[in-house]
N, C-alpha and C. Protein backbone atom coordinates (compact mmCIF):
# COMPACT_ATOMS: atom_id res chain seq x y z
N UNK A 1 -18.47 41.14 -11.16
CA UNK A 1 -17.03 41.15 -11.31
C UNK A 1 -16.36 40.48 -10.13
N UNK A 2 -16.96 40.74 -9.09
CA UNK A 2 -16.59 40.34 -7.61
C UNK A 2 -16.19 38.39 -7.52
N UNK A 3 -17.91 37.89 -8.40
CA UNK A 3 -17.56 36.72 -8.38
C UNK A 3 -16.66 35.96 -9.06
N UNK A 4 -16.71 36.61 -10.33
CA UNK A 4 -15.47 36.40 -11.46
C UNK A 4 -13.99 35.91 -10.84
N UNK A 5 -14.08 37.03 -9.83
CA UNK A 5 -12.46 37.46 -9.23
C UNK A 5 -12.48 35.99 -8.36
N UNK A 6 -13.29 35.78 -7.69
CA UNK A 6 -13.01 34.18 -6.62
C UNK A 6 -13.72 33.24 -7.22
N UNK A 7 -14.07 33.25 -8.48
CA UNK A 7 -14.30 31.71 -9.19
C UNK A 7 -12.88 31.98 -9.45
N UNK A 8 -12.22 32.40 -10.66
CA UNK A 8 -10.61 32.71 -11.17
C UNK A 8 -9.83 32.48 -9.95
N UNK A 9 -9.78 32.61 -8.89
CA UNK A 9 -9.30 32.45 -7.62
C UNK A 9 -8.80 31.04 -7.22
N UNK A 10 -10.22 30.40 -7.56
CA UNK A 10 -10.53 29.34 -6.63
C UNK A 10 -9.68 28.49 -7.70
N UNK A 11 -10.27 28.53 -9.22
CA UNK A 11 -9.74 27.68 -9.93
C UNK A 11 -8.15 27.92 -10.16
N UNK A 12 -7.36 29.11 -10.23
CA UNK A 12 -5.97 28.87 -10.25
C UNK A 12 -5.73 28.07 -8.69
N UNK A 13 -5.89 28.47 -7.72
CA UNK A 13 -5.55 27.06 -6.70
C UNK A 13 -5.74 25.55 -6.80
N UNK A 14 -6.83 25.56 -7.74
CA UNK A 14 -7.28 24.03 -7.68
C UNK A 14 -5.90 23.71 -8.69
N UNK A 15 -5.79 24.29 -9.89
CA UNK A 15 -4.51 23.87 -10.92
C UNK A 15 -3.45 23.98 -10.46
N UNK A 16 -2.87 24.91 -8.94
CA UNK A 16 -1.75 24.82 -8.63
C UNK A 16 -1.55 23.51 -7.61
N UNK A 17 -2.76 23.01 -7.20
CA UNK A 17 -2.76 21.89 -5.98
C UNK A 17 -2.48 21.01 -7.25
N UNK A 18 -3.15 20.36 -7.93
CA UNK A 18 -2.50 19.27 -9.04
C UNK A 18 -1.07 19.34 -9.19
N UNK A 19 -0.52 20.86 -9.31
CA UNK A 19 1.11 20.52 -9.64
C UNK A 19 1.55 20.29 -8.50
N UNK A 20 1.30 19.54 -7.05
CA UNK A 20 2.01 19.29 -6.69
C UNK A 20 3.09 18.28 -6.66
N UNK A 21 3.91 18.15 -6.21
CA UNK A 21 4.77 17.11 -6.18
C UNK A 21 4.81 16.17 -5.48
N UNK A 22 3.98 15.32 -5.94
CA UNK A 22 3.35 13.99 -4.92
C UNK A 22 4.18 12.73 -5.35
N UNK A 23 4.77 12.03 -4.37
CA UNK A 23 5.42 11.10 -4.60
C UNK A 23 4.34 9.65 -5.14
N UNK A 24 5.10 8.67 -5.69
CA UNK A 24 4.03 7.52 -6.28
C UNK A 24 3.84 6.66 -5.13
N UNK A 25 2.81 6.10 -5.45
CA UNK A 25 2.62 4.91 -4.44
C UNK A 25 2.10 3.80 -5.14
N UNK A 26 2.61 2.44 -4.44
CA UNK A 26 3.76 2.50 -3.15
C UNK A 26 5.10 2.88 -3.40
N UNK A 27 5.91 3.13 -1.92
CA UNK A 27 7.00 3.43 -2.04
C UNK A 27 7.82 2.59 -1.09
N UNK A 28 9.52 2.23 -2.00
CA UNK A 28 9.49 0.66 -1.19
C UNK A 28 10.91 1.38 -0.92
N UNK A 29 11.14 0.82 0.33
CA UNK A 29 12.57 0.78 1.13
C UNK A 29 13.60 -0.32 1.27
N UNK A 30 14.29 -0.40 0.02
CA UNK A 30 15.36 -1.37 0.07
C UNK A 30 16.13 -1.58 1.34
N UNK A 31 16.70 -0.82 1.61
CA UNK A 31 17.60 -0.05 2.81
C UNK A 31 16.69 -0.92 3.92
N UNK A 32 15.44 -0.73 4.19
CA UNK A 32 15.25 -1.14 5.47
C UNK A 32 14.45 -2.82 5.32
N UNK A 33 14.96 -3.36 4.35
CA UNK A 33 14.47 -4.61 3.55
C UNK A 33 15.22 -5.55 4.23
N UNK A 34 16.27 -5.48 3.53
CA UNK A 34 17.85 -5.55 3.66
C UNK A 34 18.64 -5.38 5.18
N UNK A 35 18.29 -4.25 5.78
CA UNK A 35 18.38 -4.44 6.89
C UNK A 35 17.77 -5.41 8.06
N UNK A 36 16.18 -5.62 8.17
CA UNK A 36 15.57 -6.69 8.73
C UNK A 36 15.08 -8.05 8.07
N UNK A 37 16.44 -8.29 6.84
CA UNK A 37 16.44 -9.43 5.69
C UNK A 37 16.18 -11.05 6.37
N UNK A 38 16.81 -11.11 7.94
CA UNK A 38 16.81 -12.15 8.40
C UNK A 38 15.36 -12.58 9.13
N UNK A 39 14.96 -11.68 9.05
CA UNK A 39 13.43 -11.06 10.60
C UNK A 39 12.39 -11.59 8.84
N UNK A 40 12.63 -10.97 7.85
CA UNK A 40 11.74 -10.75 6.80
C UNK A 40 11.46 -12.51 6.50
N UNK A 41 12.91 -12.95 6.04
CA UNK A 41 12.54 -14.68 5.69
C UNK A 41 12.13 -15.66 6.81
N UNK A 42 12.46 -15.05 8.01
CA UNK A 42 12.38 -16.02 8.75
C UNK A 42 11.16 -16.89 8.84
N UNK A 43 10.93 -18.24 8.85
CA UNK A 43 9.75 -19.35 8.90
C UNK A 43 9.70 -20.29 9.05
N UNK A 44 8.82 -21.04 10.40
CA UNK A 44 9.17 -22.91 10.86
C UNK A 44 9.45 -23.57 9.94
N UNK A 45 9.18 -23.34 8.32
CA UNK A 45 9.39 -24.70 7.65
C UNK A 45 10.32 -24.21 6.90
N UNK A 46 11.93 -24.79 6.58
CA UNK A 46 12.96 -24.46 5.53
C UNK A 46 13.03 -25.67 5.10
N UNK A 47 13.82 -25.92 3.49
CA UNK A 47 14.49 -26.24 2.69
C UNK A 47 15.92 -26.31 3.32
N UNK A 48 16.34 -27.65 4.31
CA UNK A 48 17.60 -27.18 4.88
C UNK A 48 18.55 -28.25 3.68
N UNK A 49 19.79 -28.13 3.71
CA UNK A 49 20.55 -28.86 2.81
C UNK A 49 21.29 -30.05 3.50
N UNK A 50 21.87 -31.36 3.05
CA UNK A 50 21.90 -32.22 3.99
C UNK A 50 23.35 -32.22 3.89
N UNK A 51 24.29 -31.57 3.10
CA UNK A 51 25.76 -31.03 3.73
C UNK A 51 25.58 -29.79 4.11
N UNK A 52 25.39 -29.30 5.55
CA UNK A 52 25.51 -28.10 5.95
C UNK A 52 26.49 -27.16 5.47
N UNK A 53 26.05 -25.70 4.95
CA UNK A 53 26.37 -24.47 4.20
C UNK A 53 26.56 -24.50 3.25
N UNK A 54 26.45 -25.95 2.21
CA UNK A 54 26.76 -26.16 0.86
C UNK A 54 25.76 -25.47 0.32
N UNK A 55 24.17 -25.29 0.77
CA UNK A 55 23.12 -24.49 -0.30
C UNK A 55 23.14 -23.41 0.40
N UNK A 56 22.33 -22.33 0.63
CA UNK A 56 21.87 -21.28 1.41
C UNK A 56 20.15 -22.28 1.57
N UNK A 57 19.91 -22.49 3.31
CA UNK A 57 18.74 -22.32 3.23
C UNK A 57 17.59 -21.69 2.79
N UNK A 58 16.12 -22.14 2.25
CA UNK A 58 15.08 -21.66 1.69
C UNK A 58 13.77 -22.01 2.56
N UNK A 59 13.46 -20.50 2.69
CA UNK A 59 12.14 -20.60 3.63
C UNK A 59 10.95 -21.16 2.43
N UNK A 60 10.18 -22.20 3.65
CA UNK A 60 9.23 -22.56 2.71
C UNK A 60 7.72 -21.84 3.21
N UNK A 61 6.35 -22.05 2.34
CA UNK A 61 5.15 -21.17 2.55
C UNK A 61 6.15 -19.84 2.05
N UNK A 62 6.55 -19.15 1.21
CA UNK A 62 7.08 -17.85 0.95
C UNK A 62 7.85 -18.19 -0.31
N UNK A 63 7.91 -16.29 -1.08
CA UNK A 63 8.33 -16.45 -2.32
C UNK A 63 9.86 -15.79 -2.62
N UNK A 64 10.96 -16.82 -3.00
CA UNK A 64 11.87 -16.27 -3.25
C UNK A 64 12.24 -15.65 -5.00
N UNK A 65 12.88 -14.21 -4.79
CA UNK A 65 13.44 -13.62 -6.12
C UNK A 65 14.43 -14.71 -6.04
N UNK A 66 14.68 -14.86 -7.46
CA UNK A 66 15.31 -15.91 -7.55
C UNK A 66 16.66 -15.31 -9.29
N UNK A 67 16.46 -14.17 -8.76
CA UNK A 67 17.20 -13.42 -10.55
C UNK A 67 17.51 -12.06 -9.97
N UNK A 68 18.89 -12.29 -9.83
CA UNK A 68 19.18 -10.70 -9.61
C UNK A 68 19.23 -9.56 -10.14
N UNK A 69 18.53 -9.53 -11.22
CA UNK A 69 18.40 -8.53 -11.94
C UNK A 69 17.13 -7.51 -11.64
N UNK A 70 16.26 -8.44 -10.42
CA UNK A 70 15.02 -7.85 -10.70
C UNK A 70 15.18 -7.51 -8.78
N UNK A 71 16.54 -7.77 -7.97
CA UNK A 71 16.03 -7.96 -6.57
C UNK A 71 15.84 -6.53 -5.70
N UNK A 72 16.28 -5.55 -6.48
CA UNK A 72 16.29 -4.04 -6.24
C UNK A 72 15.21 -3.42 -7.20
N UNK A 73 13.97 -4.48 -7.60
CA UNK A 73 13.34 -3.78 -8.58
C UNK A 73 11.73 -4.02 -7.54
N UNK A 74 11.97 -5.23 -7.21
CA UNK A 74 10.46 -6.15 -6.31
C UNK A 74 10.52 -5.98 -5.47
N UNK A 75 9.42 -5.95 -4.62
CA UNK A 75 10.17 -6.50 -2.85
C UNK A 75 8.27 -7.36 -2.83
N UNK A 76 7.90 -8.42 -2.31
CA UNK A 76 7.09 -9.26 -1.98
C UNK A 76 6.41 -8.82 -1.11
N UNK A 77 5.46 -8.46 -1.11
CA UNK A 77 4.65 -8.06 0.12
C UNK A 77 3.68 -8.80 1.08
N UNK A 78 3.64 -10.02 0.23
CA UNK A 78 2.65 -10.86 1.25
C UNK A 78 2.62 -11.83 0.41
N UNK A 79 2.84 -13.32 1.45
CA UNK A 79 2.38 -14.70 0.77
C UNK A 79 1.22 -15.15 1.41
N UNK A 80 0.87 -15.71 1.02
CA UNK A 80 -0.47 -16.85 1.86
C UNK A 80 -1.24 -18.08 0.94
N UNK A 81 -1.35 -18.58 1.59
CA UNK A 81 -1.98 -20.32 0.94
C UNK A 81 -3.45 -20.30 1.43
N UNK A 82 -4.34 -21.36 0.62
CA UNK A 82 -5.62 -21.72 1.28
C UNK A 82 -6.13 -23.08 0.73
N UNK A 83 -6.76 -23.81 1.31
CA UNK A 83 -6.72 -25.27 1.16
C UNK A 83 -8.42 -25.12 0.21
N UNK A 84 -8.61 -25.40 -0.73
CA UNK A 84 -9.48 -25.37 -1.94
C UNK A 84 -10.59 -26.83 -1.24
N UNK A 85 -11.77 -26.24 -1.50
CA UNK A 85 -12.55 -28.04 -1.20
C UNK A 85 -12.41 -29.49 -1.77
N UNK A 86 -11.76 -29.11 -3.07
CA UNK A 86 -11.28 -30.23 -3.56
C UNK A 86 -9.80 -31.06 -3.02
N UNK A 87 -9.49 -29.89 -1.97
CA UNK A 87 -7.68 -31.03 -1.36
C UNK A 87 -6.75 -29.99 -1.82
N UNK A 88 -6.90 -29.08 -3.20
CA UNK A 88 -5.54 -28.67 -3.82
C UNK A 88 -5.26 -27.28 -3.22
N UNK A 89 -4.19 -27.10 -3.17
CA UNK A 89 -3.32 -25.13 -2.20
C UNK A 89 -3.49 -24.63 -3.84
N UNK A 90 -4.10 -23.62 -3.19
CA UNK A 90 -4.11 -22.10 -3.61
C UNK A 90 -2.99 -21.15 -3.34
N UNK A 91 -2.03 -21.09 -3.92
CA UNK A 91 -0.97 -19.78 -2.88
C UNK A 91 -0.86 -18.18 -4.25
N UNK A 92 -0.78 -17.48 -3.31
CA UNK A 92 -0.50 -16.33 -3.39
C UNK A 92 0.72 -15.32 -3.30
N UNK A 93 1.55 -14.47 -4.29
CA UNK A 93 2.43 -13.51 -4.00
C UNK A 93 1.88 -12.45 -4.10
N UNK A 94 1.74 -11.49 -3.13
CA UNK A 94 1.54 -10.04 -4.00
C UNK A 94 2.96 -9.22 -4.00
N UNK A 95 2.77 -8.80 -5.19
CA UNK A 95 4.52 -8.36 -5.95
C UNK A 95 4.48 -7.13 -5.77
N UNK A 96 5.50 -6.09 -5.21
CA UNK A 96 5.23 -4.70 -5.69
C UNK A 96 6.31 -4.31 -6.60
N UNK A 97 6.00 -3.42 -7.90
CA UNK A 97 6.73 -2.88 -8.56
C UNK A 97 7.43 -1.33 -7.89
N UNK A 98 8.67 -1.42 -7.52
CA UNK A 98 9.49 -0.08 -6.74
C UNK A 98 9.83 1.23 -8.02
N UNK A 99 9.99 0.20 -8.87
CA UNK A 99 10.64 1.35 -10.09
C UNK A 99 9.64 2.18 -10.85
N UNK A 100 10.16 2.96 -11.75
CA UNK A 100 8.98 3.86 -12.35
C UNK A 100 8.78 3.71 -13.75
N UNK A 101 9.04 2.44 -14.03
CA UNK A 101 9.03 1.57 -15.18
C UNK A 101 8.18 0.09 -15.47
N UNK A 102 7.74 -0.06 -16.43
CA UNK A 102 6.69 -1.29 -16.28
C UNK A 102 7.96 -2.50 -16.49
N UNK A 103 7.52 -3.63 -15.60
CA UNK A 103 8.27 -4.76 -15.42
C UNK A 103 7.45 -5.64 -15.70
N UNK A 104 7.85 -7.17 -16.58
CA UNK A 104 7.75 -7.94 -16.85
C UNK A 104 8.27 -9.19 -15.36
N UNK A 105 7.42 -9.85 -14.70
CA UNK A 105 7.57 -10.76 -13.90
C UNK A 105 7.61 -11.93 -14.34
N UNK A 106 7.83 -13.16 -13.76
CA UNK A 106 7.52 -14.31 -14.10
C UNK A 106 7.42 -15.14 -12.52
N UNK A 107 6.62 -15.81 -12.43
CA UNK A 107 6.47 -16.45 -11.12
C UNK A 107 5.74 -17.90 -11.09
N UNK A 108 6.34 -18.78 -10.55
CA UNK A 108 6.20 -20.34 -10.60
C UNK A 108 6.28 -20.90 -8.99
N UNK A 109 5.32 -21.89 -9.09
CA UNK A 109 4.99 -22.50 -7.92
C UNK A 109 5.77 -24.22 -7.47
N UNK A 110 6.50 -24.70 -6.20
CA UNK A 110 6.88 -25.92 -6.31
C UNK A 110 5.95 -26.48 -5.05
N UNK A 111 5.42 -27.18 -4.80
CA UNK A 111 4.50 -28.02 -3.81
C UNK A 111 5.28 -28.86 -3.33
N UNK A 112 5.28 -29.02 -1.80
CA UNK A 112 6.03 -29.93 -0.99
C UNK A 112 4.96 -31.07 -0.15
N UNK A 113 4.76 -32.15 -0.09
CA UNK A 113 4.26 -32.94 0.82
C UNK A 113 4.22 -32.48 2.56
N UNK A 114 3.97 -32.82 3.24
CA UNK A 114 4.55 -32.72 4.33
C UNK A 114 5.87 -32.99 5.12
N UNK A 115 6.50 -33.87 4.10
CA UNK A 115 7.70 -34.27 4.35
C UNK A 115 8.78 -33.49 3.73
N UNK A 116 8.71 -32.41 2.64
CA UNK A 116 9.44 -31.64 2.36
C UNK A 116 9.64 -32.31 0.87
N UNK A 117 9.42 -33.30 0.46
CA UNK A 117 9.27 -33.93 -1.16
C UNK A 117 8.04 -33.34 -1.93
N UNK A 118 8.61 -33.34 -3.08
CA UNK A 118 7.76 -32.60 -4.04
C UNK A 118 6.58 -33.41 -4.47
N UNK A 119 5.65 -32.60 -4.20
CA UNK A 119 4.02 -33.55 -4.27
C UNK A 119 3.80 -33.50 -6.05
N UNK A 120 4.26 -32.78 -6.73
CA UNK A 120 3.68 -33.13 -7.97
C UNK A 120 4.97 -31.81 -8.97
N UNK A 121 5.24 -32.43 -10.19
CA UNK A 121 5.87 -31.59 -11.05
C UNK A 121 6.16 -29.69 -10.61
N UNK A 122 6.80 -28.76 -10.80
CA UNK A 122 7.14 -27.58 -10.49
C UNK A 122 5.72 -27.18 -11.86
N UNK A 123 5.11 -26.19 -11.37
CA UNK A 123 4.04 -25.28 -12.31
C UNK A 123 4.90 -24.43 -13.67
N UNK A 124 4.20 -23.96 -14.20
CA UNK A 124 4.94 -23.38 -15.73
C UNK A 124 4.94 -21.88 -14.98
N UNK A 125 5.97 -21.15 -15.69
CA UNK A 125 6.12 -19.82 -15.61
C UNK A 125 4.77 -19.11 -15.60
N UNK A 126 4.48 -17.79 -15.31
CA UNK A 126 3.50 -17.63 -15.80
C UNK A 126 3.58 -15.63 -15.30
N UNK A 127 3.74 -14.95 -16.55
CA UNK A 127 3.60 -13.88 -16.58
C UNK A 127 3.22 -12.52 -16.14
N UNK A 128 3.34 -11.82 -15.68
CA UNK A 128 2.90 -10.75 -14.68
C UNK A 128 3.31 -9.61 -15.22
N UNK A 129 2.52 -8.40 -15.63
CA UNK A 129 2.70 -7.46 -16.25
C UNK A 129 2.58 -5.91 -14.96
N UNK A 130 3.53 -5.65 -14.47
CA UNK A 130 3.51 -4.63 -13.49
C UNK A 130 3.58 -3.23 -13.85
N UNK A 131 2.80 -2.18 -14.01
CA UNK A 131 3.04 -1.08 -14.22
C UNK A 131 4.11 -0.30 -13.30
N UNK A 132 4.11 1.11 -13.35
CA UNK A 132 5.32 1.70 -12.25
C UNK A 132 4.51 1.89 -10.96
N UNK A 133 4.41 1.58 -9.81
CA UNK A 133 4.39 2.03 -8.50
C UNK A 133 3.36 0.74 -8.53
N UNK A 134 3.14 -0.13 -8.69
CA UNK A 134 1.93 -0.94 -8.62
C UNK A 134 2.25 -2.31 -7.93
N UNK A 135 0.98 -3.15 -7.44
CA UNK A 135 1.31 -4.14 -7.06
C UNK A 135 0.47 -4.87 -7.98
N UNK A 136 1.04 -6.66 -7.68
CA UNK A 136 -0.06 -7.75 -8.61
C UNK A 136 0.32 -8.62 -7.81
N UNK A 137 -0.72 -9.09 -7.72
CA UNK A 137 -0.58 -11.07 -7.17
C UNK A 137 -0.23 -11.49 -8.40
N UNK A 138 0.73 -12.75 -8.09
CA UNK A 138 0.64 -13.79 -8.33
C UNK A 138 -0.13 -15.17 -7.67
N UNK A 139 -1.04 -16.16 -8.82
CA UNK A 139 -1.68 -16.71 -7.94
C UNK A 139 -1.13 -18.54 -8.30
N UNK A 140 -1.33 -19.28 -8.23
CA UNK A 140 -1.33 -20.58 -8.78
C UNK A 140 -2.16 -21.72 -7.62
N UNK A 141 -2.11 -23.08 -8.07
CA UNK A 141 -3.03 -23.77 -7.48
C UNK A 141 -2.17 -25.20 -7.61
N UNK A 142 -2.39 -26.37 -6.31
CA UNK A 142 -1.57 -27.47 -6.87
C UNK A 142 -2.15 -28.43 -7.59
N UNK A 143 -2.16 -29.47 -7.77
CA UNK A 143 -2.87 -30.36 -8.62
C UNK A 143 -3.45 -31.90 -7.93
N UNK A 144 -2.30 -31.88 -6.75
CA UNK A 144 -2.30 -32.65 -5.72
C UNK A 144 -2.81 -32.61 -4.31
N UNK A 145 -3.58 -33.27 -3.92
CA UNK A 145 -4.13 -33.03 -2.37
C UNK A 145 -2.82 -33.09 -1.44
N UNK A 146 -2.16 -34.24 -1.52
CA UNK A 146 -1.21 -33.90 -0.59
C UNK A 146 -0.56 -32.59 -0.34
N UNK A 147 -0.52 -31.73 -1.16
CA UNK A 147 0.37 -30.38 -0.94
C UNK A 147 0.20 -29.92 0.30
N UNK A 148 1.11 -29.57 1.35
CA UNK A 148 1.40 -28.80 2.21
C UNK A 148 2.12 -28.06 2.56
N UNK A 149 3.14 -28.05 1.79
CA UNK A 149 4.18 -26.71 1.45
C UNK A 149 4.23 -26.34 0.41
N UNK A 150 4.91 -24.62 0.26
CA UNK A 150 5.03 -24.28 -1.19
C UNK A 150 6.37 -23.30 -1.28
N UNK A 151 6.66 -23.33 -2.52
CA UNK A 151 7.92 -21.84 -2.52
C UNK A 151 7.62 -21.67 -3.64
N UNK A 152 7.48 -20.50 -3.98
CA UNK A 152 7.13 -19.58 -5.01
C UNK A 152 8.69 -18.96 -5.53
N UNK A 153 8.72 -18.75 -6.65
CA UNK A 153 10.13 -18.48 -7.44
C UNK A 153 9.50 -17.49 -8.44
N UNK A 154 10.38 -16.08 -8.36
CA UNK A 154 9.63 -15.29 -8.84
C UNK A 154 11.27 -14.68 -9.57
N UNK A 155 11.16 -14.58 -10.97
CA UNK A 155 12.25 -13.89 -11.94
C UNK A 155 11.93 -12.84 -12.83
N UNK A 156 12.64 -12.39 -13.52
CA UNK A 156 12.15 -11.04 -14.25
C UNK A 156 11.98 -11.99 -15.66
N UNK A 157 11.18 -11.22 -16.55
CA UNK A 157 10.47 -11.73 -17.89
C UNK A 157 11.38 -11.39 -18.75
N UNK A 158 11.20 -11.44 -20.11
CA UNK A 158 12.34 -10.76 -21.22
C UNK A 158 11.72 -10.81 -22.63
């Protein structure tokens, strides 16, 4: 009977530890996004405009939301490129989903020369299915050896 009593024991604790109230992960901080927004884009190579303040500068190697519908939904967690043996960039977004809802992404790649001209056509959309609390790369590849810059453009799906 004795053991009965602390198996029954053990197992109502184990079922009350499950109900706890565990937050999801990840968990993303707009607030402090937004706050170090200038520190976050900052990067040697921009997209500057040749009438000053007519565009908003665009950091290049990095992925801009580009659809405000989705900019309190994503936050980007990491870009990076890698030069393939054949000549062509490899780049990378990893996306995190903040909400507790599955999101539809879309994310497209533009390749810059070294000179800041576009080494070959902008890439096709290309789909990203995010569950709630989750992250996904986005990946794409250029077609052109010259590529040495990139900006990634990332919008919500529909």
């Amino acid at each position: 009977m004795k053991i009965f009593t602390i198996a029954t024991a053990a197992l109502g604790l184990a079922l009350l530890s499950g109900c706890a109230n565990v937050k999801p992960r990840p968990q993303c901080d707009f607030y402090e996004y937004k706050r170090n927004f200038a520190l976050a884009e900052q990067g040697t190579q921009r997209l500057v405009p040749q009438v000053p303040g007519s565009i908003t500068e665009m950091p290049l190697n990095y992925a801009n939301v580009s659809d405000i519908r989705i900019t309190n939904k994503i936050l980007v967690q990491a870009t990076s490129a890698q030069r393939n043996a054949d000549g062509s960039v490899r780049v990378f977004a990893r996306i995190v989903n903040c909400t507790d809802h599955t999101l539809q992404v879309e994310g497209r790649a533009t390749f810059f020369n070294a000179g800041q001209i576009e080494s070959e056509p902008v890439t096709a959309w290309t789909r990203l299915i995010l569950s709630p609390h989750t992250y996904q790369s986005y990946a794409t590849h250029s077609t052109n050896p010259d590529a040495a810059l990139y900006l990634i453009e990332l919008r919500e799906g529909s």
